[in-house]
Short mmCIF file of C-alpha atoms and ligand atoms in Angstrom, two decimals:
data_model
loop_
_atom_site.label_atom_id
_atom_site.label_comp_id
_atom_site.label_asym_id
_atom_site.label_seq_id
_atom_site.Cartn_x
_atom_site.Cartn_y
_atom_site.Cartn_z
CA MET W 1 -9.65 -20.80 23.94
CA LYS W 2 -8.55 -18.08 21.48
CA ARG W 3 -11.06 -15.75 19.91
CA VAL W 4 -9.98 -15.07 16.34
CA ALA W 5 -10.97 -12.81 13.45
CA ILE W 6 -10.27 -14.02 9.94
CA LEU W 7 -9.89 -11.29 7.33
CA GLY W 8 -10.27 -12.79 3.86
CA SER W 9 -12.12 -15.89 5.08
CA THR W 10 -13.33 -16.93 1.60
CA GLY W 11 -9.82 -16.97 0.09
CA SER W 12 -7.26 -19.73 -0.10
CA ILE W 13 -5.64 -18.85 3.26
CA GLY W 14 -9.02 -18.00 4.83
CA LEU W 15 -10.57 -21.36 3.93
CA GLN W 16 -7.55 -23.21 5.29
CA ALA W 17 -7.72 -21.12 8.47
CA LEU W 18 -11.34 -22.16 8.92
CA ASP W 19 -10.25 -25.74 8.44
CA VAL W 20 -7.72 -25.27 11.26
CA ALA W 21 -10.55 -23.84 13.40
CA ARG W 22 -12.77 -26.80 12.47
CA ARG W 23 -10.08 -29.24 13.65
CA HIS W 24 -9.33 -27.31 16.85
CA PRO W 25 -12.75 -26.52 18.35
CA GLU W 26 -11.27 -26.59 21.87
CA GLN W 27 -8.70 -23.94 21.01
CA ILE W 28 -10.36 -21.60 18.49
CA GLU W 29 -13.56 -19.57 18.56
CA VAL W 30 -14.22 -17.80 15.25
CA ALA W 31 -15.56 -14.42 16.38
CA ALA W 32 -15.40 -12.39 13.17
CA LEU W 33 -15.09 -12.85 9.41
CA ALA W 34 -14.34 -10.36 6.62
CA VAL W 35 -14.67 -10.91 2.87
CA GLY W 36 -14.74 -8.93 -0.37
CA SER W 37 -17.86 -9.89 -2.28
CA ARG W 38 -18.62 -13.60 -1.96
CA ALA W 39 -21.83 -13.31 0.03
CA GLN W 40 -23.07 -16.90 -0.30
CA ALA W 41 -19.75 -18.36 0.81
CA LEU W 42 -19.74 -15.97 3.78
CA LEU W 43 -23.28 -17.00 4.76
CA GLY W 44 -22.23 -20.66 4.70
CA GLN W 45 -19.35 -19.84 7.04
CA VAL W 46 -21.63 -17.92 9.41
CA ASN W 47 -23.93 -20.91 9.50
CA GLU W 48 -21.07 -23.18 10.52
CA PHE W 49 -18.99 -20.95 12.84
CA HIS W 50 -21.54 -18.49 14.31
CA PRO W 51 -19.29 -15.39 14.47
CA GLU W 52 -20.63 -12.34 16.30
CA ALA W 53 -19.73 -9.95 13.45
CA VAL W 54 -18.99 -10.07 9.72
CA ALA W 55 -17.76 -7.55 7.17
CA ILE W 56 -18.35 -7.49 3.42
CA ALA W 57 -16.65 -4.86 1.25
CA ASP W 58 -19.03 -5.03 -1.72
CA GLU W 59 -22.09 -2.86 -0.94
CA CYS W 60 -24.05 -4.44 -3.81
CA VAL W 61 -24.36 -7.76 -1.95
CA ALA W 62 -24.43 -6.40 1.61
CA ASP W 63 -28.24 -6.33 1.75
CA THR W 64 -28.40 -10.01 0.84
CA VAL W 65 -26.13 -10.74 3.81
CA ARG W 66 -28.14 -8.46 6.15
CA ASP W 67 -31.49 -9.98 5.09
CA SER W 68 -30.22 -13.55 5.44
CA LEU W 69 -28.78 -12.89 8.91
CA GLU W 70 -31.70 -10.87 10.25
CA GLY W 71 -32.68 -11.90 13.77
CA LEU W 72 -29.56 -14.04 14.29
CA GLY W 73 -27.71 -11.38 16.28
CA VAL W 74 -24.79 -11.17 13.83
CA HIS W 75 -23.46 -7.65 13.41
CA VAL W 76 -23.00 -6.90 9.68
CA LEU W 77 -20.60 -4.21 8.45
CA SER W 78 -20.29 -3.27 4.80
CA GLY W 79 -18.43 -0.98 2.43
CA PRO W 80 -14.82 -0.41 1.42
CA SER W 81 -13.61 0.06 5.02
CA ALA W 82 -15.78 -2.72 6.50
CA ALA W 83 -12.82 -4.97 7.41
CA GLU W 84 -11.10 -2.09 9.23
CA ASP W 85 -14.32 -1.23 11.08
CA LEU W 86 -14.74 -4.89 12.02
CA VAL W 87 -11.26 -5.02 13.53
CA ARG W 88 -12.09 -1.97 15.65
CA HIS W 89 -15.54 -3.31 16.57
CA VAL W 90 -14.82 -6.82 17.89
CA LYS W 91 -12.57 -7.83 20.76
CA VAL W 92 -10.45 -10.82 19.76
CA ASP W 93 -7.13 -12.40 20.78
CA THR W 94 -5.73 -12.92 17.28
CA ILE W 95 -6.47 -11.44 13.87
CA LEU W 96 -5.47 -13.37 10.76
CA SER W 97 -4.76 -10.86 8.01
CA ALA W 98 -5.39 -12.78 4.77
CA ILE W 99 -7.03 -10.28 2.43
CA SER W 100 -5.22 -10.38 -0.89
CA GLY W 101 -3.08 -7.59 -2.26
CA PHE W 102 -2.85 -3.89 -1.50
CA SER W 103 -6.48 -3.90 -0.20
CA GLY W 104 -5.12 -5.74 2.83
CA LEU W 105 -3.03 -2.76 3.93
CA GLY W 106 -5.71 -0.73 5.76
CA PRO W 107 -7.20 -3.72 7.62
CA THR W 108 -3.71 -4.98 8.55
CA LEU W 109 -2.71 -1.60 9.98
CA ALA W 110 -6.01 -1.42 11.88
CA ALA W 111 -5.42 -4.94 13.20
CA ALA W 112 -1.90 -4.00 14.33
CA ALA W 113 -3.27 -0.96 16.16
CA SER W 114 -6.09 -2.92 17.81
CA GLY W 115 -3.89 -4.64 20.40
CA ALA W 116 -4.85 -8.13 19.22
CA ASP W 117 -2.03 -10.41 18.10
CA LEU W 118 -1.50 -10.37 14.36
CA ALA W 119 -1.11 -13.55 12.31
CA LEU W 120 0.09 -12.02 9.07
CA ALA W 121 -0.40 -13.59 5.65
CA ASN W 122 -0.88 -10.33 3.70
CA LYS W 123 2.75 -9.75 2.69
CA GLU W 124 1.88 -6.66 0.62
CA SER W 125 1.24 -4.63 3.80
CA VAL W 126 4.79 -5.36 5.05
CA VAL W 127 6.30 -4.63 1.65
CA CYS W 128 4.49 -1.29 1.31
CA ALA W 129 4.49 -0.19 4.92
CA GLY W 130 6.89 -2.35 6.95
CA PRO W 131 8.18 0.35 9.35
CA LEU W 132 4.70 1.81 9.83
CA LEU W 133 3.25 -1.62 10.59
CA LEU W 134 6.02 -2.45 13.05
CA ASP W 135 5.53 0.94 14.77
CA GLU W 136 1.82 0.11 15.21
CA ILE W 137 2.65 -3.32 16.64
CA ALA W 138 5.15 -1.78 19.09
CA ARG W 139 2.68 0.95 20.10
CA SER W 140 -0.21 -1.45 20.72
CA GLY W 141 2.00 -3.99 22.51
CA SER W 142 0.69 -6.90 20.44
CA SER W 143 2.75 -9.56 18.71
CA LEU W 144 3.21 -10.35 15.04
CA VAL W 145 3.59 -13.91 13.82
CA PRO W 146 4.23 -14.34 10.09
CA VAL W 147 2.01 -16.83 8.25
CA ASP W 148 3.81 -16.70 4.89
CA SER W 149 5.45 -20.14 5.07
CA GLU W 150 9.05 -18.95 4.54
CA HIS W 151 8.75 -16.24 7.17
CA SER W 152 6.97 -18.56 9.58
CA ALA W 153 9.92 -20.94 9.09
CA ILE W 154 12.52 -18.22 9.68
CA PHE W 155 10.59 -16.91 12.71
CA GLN W 156 10.66 -20.42 14.19
CA CYS W 157 14.36 -20.95 13.31
CA ILE W 158 15.42 -17.67 14.94
CA HIS W 159 13.66 -18.63 18.17
CA GLY W 160 16.35 -19.41 20.76
CA ASP W 161 19.11 -17.90 18.61
CA GLU W 162 18.10 -14.24 18.65
CA GLY W 163 21.20 -12.12 18.15
CA TRP W 164 23.24 -14.83 16.41
CA VAL W 165 21.66 -14.80 12.96
CA ASP W 166 24.05 -13.80 10.15
CA ARG W 167 21.98 -14.51 7.05
CA LEU W 168 18.49 -15.57 5.98
CA VAL W 169 17.95 -18.12 3.22
CA ILE W 170 14.49 -18.08 1.67
CA THR W 171 13.55 -21.17 -0.31
CA ALA W 172 11.59 -20.95 -3.57
CA SER W 173 9.94 -23.81 -5.42
CA GLY W 174 10.67 -22.13 -8.76
CA GLY W 175 7.01 -22.42 -9.76
CA PRO W 176 5.66 -24.10 -12.90
CA PHE W 177 8.31 -22.71 -15.30
CA LEU W 178 11.51 -23.77 -13.63
CA ASP W 179 12.44 -26.00 -16.58
CA ARG W 180 10.35 -24.52 -19.39
CA ALA W 181 12.32 -23.44 -22.48
CA LEU W 182 12.97 -19.70 -22.19
CA HIS W 183 12.08 -19.02 -25.85
CA SER W 184 8.53 -20.29 -25.18
CA PHE W 185 7.71 -17.83 -22.34
CA ASP W 186 5.79 -15.60 -24.76
CA ALA W 187 3.34 -18.47 -25.27
CA VAL W 188 2.59 -19.07 -21.54
CA THR W 189 -1.17 -19.11 -20.94
CA PRO W 190 -2.90 -17.98 -17.72
CA SER W 191 -3.98 -21.55 -16.91
CA GLN W 192 -0.38 -22.79 -17.24
CA ALA W 193 0.86 -19.99 -15.00
CA LEU W 194 -1.90 -20.65 -12.43
CA ALA W 195 -0.98 -24.35 -12.12
CA HIS W 196 1.56 -24.28 -9.29
CA PRO W 197 3.31 -27.64 -8.87
CA ARG W 198 3.42 -27.58 -5.04
CA TRP W 199 1.09 -25.08 -3.39
CA GLU W 200 -2.63 -24.41 -3.89
CA MET W 201 -3.04 -20.65 -3.62
CA GLY W 202 -5.14 -17.70 -4.79
CA ALA W 203 -4.75 -16.52 -8.40
CA LYS W 204 -2.58 -13.46 -7.77
CA ILE W 205 0.05 -15.22 -5.67
CA SER W 206 0.08 -18.19 -8.07
CA ILE W 207 1.05 -15.91 -10.98
CA ASP W 208 3.57 -14.17 -8.71
CA SER W 209 5.09 -17.58 -8.01
CA ALA W 210 5.38 -18.30 -11.73
CA THR W 211 7.27 -15.01 -12.30
CA MET W 212 8.98 -15.32 -8.90
CA MET W 213 7.77 -11.82 -8.05
CA ASN W 214 6.35 -13.56 -4.99
CA LYS W 215 9.91 -14.35 -3.86
CA GLY W 216 10.94 -10.77 -4.58
CA LEU W 217 8.14 -9.51 -2.32
CA GLU W 218 9.24 -12.04 0.29
CA ILE W 219 12.80 -10.64 0.30
CA ILE W 220 11.37 -7.21 1.21
CA GLU W 221 8.96 -8.81 3.70
CA ALA W 222 11.93 -10.54 5.41
CA ARG W 223 13.95 -7.32 5.43
CA TRP W 224 11.37 -5.67 7.68
CA LEU W 225 10.08 -8.62 9.71
CA PHE W 226 13.59 -9.70 10.74
CA ASP W 227 15.40 -6.35 10.51
CA MET W 228 17.98 -7.79 8.12
CA ASP W 229 19.90 -5.93 5.38
CA PHE W 230 19.03 -6.90 1.82
CA ASP W 231 22.50 -8.26 1.09
CA LEU W 232 22.06 -10.74 3.96
CA ILE W 233 18.91 -12.25 2.46
CA ASP W 234 19.46 -15.03 -0.09
CA VAL W 235 17.01 -16.97 -2.25
CA VAL W 236 17.63 -20.59 -3.16
CA ILE W 237 15.55 -22.75 -5.49
CA HIS W 238 14.27 -25.87 -3.76
CA PRO W 239 11.60 -27.48 -5.97
CA GLU W 240 10.43 -30.04 -3.39
CA SER W 241 9.29 -27.28 -0.96
CA VAL W 242 10.12 -29.46 2.03
CA VAL W 243 12.59 -27.00 3.57
CA HIS W 244 10.45 -23.92 4.16
CA SER W 245 13.46 -21.64 4.77
CA LEU W 246 16.69 -21.42 6.79
CA VAL W 247 18.83 -19.15 8.88
CA GLN W 248 22.61 -19.15 8.96
CA LEU W 249 24.03 -18.53 12.41
CA ARG W 250 27.23 -16.75 13.35
CA ASP W 251 29.15 -20.03 13.81
CA GLY W 252 28.26 -21.13 10.28
CA SER W 253 25.49 -23.57 11.26
CA LEU W 254 22.39 -23.61 9.12
CA LYS W 255 19.10 -24.08 10.90
CA ALA W 256 16.19 -25.14 8.70
CA HIS W 257 12.47 -25.62 9.11
CA LEU W 258 11.05 -28.68 7.31
CA GLY W 259 7.56 -29.98 6.95
CA PRO W 260 4.68 -30.88 4.67
CA THR W 261 3.74 -28.48 1.88
CA ASP W 262 0.55 -27.40 3.60
CA MET W 263 -0.21 -23.83 4.67
CA ARG W 264 -2.37 -25.05 7.52
CA TYR W 265 0.74 -25.67 9.64
CA ALA W 266 1.89 -22.05 9.32
CA ILE W 267 -1.67 -20.80 9.90
CA MET W 268 -2.03 -23.02 12.97
CA TYR W 269 1.25 -21.70 14.38
CA GLY W 270 -0.02 -18.17 13.75
CA PHE W 271 -2.94 -18.98 16.02
CA SER W 272 -1.20 -21.18 18.61
CA HIS W 273 1.95 -19.08 19.18
CA PRO W 274 3.62 -19.10 21.69
CA GLU W 275 2.18 -22.56 22.29
CA ARG W 276 2.03 -25.50 19.93
CA TRP W 277 -1.06 -27.58 19.35
CA GLN W 278 -1.30 -31.27 18.62
CA ASP W 279 -0.30 -32.23 15.04
CA PRO W 280 -3.60 -32.72 13.25
CA GLY W 281 -1.95 -35.04 10.65
CA TYR W 282 -3.01 -32.97 7.66
CA ARG W 283 -0.50 -34.79 5.54
CA ASP W 284 1.22 -38.06 6.11
CA PHE W 285 4.79 -36.83 6.04
CA ARG W 286 7.53 -39.45 5.68
CA LEU W 287 11.04 -38.10 5.59
CA ALA W 288 12.30 -41.21 3.79
CA GLU W 289 10.05 -40.31 0.84
CA GLN W 290 11.50 -36.80 0.50
CA SER W 291 14.48 -35.62 -1.50
CA LEU W 292 16.10 -32.24 -1.10
CA THR W 293 17.72 -30.41 -4.00
CA PHE W 294 18.90 -26.80 -4.15
CA SER W 295 20.12 -24.47 -6.90
CA ASP W 296 20.58 -20.76 -7.54
CA PRO W 297 17.78 -18.90 -9.33
CA ASP W 298 18.50 -18.01 -12.98
CA PRO W 299 18.25 -14.20 -13.30
CA GLU W 300 17.33 -14.39 -16.99
CA ARG W 301 14.43 -16.76 -16.30
CA PHE W 302 13.21 -14.82 -13.27
CA PRO W 303 13.89 -11.10 -13.82
CA CYS W 304 11.23 -10.15 -11.24
CA LEU W 305 13.51 -11.33 -8.46
CA SER W 306 16.16 -8.69 -9.11
CA ILE W 307 13.56 -6.06 -10.04
CA ALA W 308 11.93 -6.51 -6.63
CA ARG W 309 15.21 -6.60 -4.75
CA ALA W 310 16.34 -3.37 -6.43
CA ALA W 311 13.01 -1.69 -5.58
CA GLY W 312 13.44 -2.77 -1.95
CA GLU W 313 16.99 -1.42 -1.86
CA GLU W 314 16.03 1.89 -3.45
CA GLY W 315 13.33 2.08 -0.79
CA GLY W 316 10.95 4.98 -0.16
CA LEU W 317 7.72 4.44 -2.07
CA LEU W 318 9.26 2.08 -4.63
CA PRO W 319 8.10 -1.10 -2.83
CA THR W 320 4.53 0.27 -2.95
CA VAL W 321 4.93 1.00 -6.66
CA LEU W 322 6.27 -2.55 -7.07
CA VAL W 323 3.19 -4.09 -5.39
CA SER W 324 0.65 -1.93 -7.20
CA ALA W 325 2.25 -2.14 -10.65
CA ASP W 326 2.50 -5.91 -10.26
CA GLU W 327 -1.22 -6.14 -9.39
CA VAL W 328 -2.08 -4.21 -12.56
CA ALA W 329 0.33 -6.30 -14.67
CA VAL W 330 -0.91 -9.65 -13.33
CA ARG W 331 -4.53 -8.59 -13.94
CA ALA W 332 -3.61 -7.56 -17.49
CA PHE W 333 -1.93 -10.92 -18.11
CA LEU W 334 -4.94 -12.86 -16.73
CA ASP W 335 -7.24 -10.77 -18.95
CA GLY W 336 -5.13 -11.60 -22.01
CA ASP W 337 -3.97 -7.99 -22.49
CA ILE W 338 -0.22 -8.67 -22.16
CA ARG W 339 2.00 -11.72 -22.50
CA PHE W 340 3.66 -13.43 -19.57
CA PRO W 341 7.09 -11.71 -19.94
CA GLY W 342 5.17 -8.42 -20.14
CA ILE W 343 4.49 -8.62 -16.40
CA ALA W 344 8.16 -8.00 -15.56
CA ARG W 345 8.41 -5.28 -18.23
CA VAL W 346 5.37 -3.36 -16.97
CA VAL W 347 6.61 -3.50 -13.37
CA GLU W 348 10.17 -2.52 -14.30
CA GLU W 349 9.10 0.43 -16.45
CA THR W 350 6.69 1.69 -13.79
CA LEU W 351 9.51 1.52 -11.25
CA GLU W 352 11.84 3.41 -13.60
CA ARG W 353 9.27 6.20 -13.84
CA ALA W 354 8.85 6.20 -10.05
CA SER W 355 12.58 6.36 -9.51
CA GLY W 356 12.82 9.21 -12.03
CA ALA W 357 10.05 11.01 -10.13
CA GLY W 358 12.14 10.86 -6.93
CA MET W 359 9.93 8.34 -5.12
CA GLY W 360 12.85 6.33 -3.66
CA GLY W 361 14.69 7.07 -0.43
CA ASN W 362 13.77 6.68 3.21
CA PRO W 363 10.82 4.48 4.21
CA ARG W 364 7.57 6.43 4.45
CA ARG W 365 5.40 6.24 7.53
CA GLU W 366 2.47 8.34 6.31
CA PRO W 367 -0.41 6.10 5.14
CA GLU W 368 -1.70 8.88 2.84
CA GLU W 369 1.63 9.01 1.01
CA ILE W 370 1.53 5.23 0.48
CA LEU W 371 -2.07 5.43 -0.81
CA ARG W 372 -1.09 8.21 -3.23
CA ALA W 373 1.86 6.12 -4.48
CA ASP W 374 -0.51 3.20 -5.06
CA GLU W 375 -2.80 5.38 -7.21
CA TRP W 376 0.19 6.84 -9.05
CA ALA W 377 1.60 3.38 -9.77
CA ARG W 378 -1.72 1.97 -11.03
CA LYS W 379 -2.22 4.89 -13.39
CA HIS W 380 1.29 4.61 -14.84
CA ALA W 381 1.24 0.80 -14.97
CA ARG W 382 -2.03 0.89 -16.94
CA SER W 383 -0.55 3.25 -19.48
CA ILE W 384 2.51 0.99 -19.82
CA VAL W 385 0.22 -2.06 -20.20
CA ALA W 386 -1.44 -0.25 -23.11
CA MET W 387 2.01 0.20 -24.73
CA HIS W 388 2.77 -3.53 -24.40
CA ALA W 389 -0.76 -4.75 -25.22
CA VAL W 390 -1.11 -7.88 -27.35
CA GLN W 391 -2.36 -6.84 -30.79
P1 NDP A 1 -7.36 -15.19 -2.36
O1 NDP A 1 -7.45 -14.37 -3.60
O2 NDP A 1 -7.59 -16.63 -2.45
O3 NDP A 1 -8.38 -14.61 -1.26
C1 NDP A 1 -8.48 -13.24 -0.97
C2 NDP A 1 -9.46 -13.00 0.16
O4 NDP A 1 -9.50 -11.59 0.42
C3 NDP A 1 -10.90 -13.41 -0.16
O5 NDP A 1 -11.53 -13.85 1.02
C4 NDP A 1 -11.53 -12.12 -0.64
O6 NDP A 1 -12.93 -12.06 -0.51
C5 NDP A 1 -10.88 -11.15 0.33
N1 NDP A 1 -10.89 -9.76 -0.10
C6 NDP A 1 -10.45 -9.25 -1.28
N2 NDP A 1 -10.62 -7.92 -1.29
C7 NDP A 1 -11.18 -7.59 -0.08
C8 NDP A 1 -11.57 -6.37 0.52
N3 NDP A 1 -11.45 -5.20 -0.12
N4 NDP A 1 -12.09 -6.40 1.78
C9 NDP A 1 -12.23 -7.57 2.43
N5 NDP A 1 -11.86 -8.76 1.92
C10 NDP A 1 -11.34 -8.76 0.68
O7 NDP A 1 -5.92 -14.86 -1.74
P2 NDP A 1 -4.95 -15.84 -0.92
O8 NDP A 1 -5.71 -16.47 0.20
O9 NDP A 1 -4.16 -16.67 -1.83
O10 NDP A 1 -3.90 -14.77 -0.31
C11 NDP A 1 -4.25 -13.90 0.75
C12 NDP A 1 -2.98 -13.19 1.24
O11 NDP A 1 -2.12 -14.17 1.82
C13 NDP A 1 -2.18 -12.52 0.11
O12 NDP A 1 -1.60 -11.36 0.60
C14 NDP A 1 -1.09 -13.55 -0.21
O13 NDP A 1 0.10 -12.95 -0.72
C15 NDP A 1 -0.85 -14.15 1.18
N6 NDP A 1 -0.32 -15.52 1.14
C16 NDP A 1 -1.06 -16.51 0.57
C17 NDP A 1 -0.58 -17.80 0.51
C18 NDP A 1 -1.41 -18.92 -0.06
O14 NDP A 1 -0.99 -20.08 0.05
N7 NDP A 1 -2.53 -18.66 -0.67
C19 NDP A 1 0.76 -18.14 1.05
C20 NDP A 1 1.43 -17.02 1.66
C21 NDP A 1 0.91 -15.76 1.70
P3 NDP A 1 -13.92 -12.58 -1.72
O15 NDP A 1 -13.72 -14.05 -1.78
O16 NDP A 1 -15.27 -12.21 -1.25
O17 NDP A 1 -13.48 -11.88 -2.95
MG1 MG A 2 5.57 -17.68 0.76
#
């Protein structure tokens, strides 16, 4: 039996993680849950899974949670650092880090330092603070298993061939606009961009998939998780999303990970590692019904891919600026303040300012420096959004 904490339990990954727990009652005990503000959803989860502690970031709804759980013996933490406090408070075997965006950084670092194994969905923490996160993992002696499907696939492909990997190949579905006429990108609406053809995900990552910024972040994530140079990390478009990613070995063989398009497999592996649990049959997967096609991404259609790669290569605080500027730009697009192609422009111009301000260079290991870069990037990205605002 593994005791687990789920950070971001009301989100897309969190809900699927609870479904994995529901289907594996012999293997998983849900000991702790952390959310942002959805109090009622959290209370429903407490009712079903009986965790010993919960965290809610939004103070405005914390009293509702406390009042509802009074007398039930559930420890309730609240406030902006509640998820970090929770990780320090409860003793668990595995922590699933699935808070969205830059807010996941602090809780992920606290989880890495706690000594519990880390099942990592929050890619932003690796992008912004890869070396720092890996230092914490090494210091605490815990293990890190990626939950992002491509990185879970690569992690599983490398197993048994450590030392012989020449190149990583990350697959990308291409999102909803793989075939859309380029001249019509200005007219893309938020609901069109949110409608991913293959994966059901939270809003932010769905927009990032439409721009392919998500894949750009994943290149940087892979650089740190697998200690691989940027020029040895390729991206290939594979619209069917059956091959979750590949590694190329020294002898030229390609080793791929295939499976249903269902995050619950990667989440389950994050919990079960180093074991494997019985296939729960989430999806009836018949190989004979699948087709596999591959193509190179079109740089004109997906400028975010090269913008992100360049930010990763320039290094220093630029990956943090990339993450934070993208969060501001995606929010602005969802709010109708900028058009879809404006997302790439806002991110690129914020990065140009950061580069001009000397923020590139060696990776930073000071959390305060990363937090300052986040604030800097948000401020500049907002001013650039205002310059590109839809009239
Ligand atoms: P969602 O937006 O669906 O969910 C985000 C979760 O984080 C919610 O539970 C939310 O709580 C919680 N949250 C937000 N802010 C805070 C905070 N300050 N403190 C505590 N909890 C907070 O996101 P996804 O599930 O889509 O993504 C989560 C992470 O996993 C992201 O980093 C994403 O890149 C990564 N990922 C997601 C995939 C997917 O298929 N969805 C695939 C691969 C990676 P509340 O509901 O109360 O607001
Ligand atoms: Mg992914």
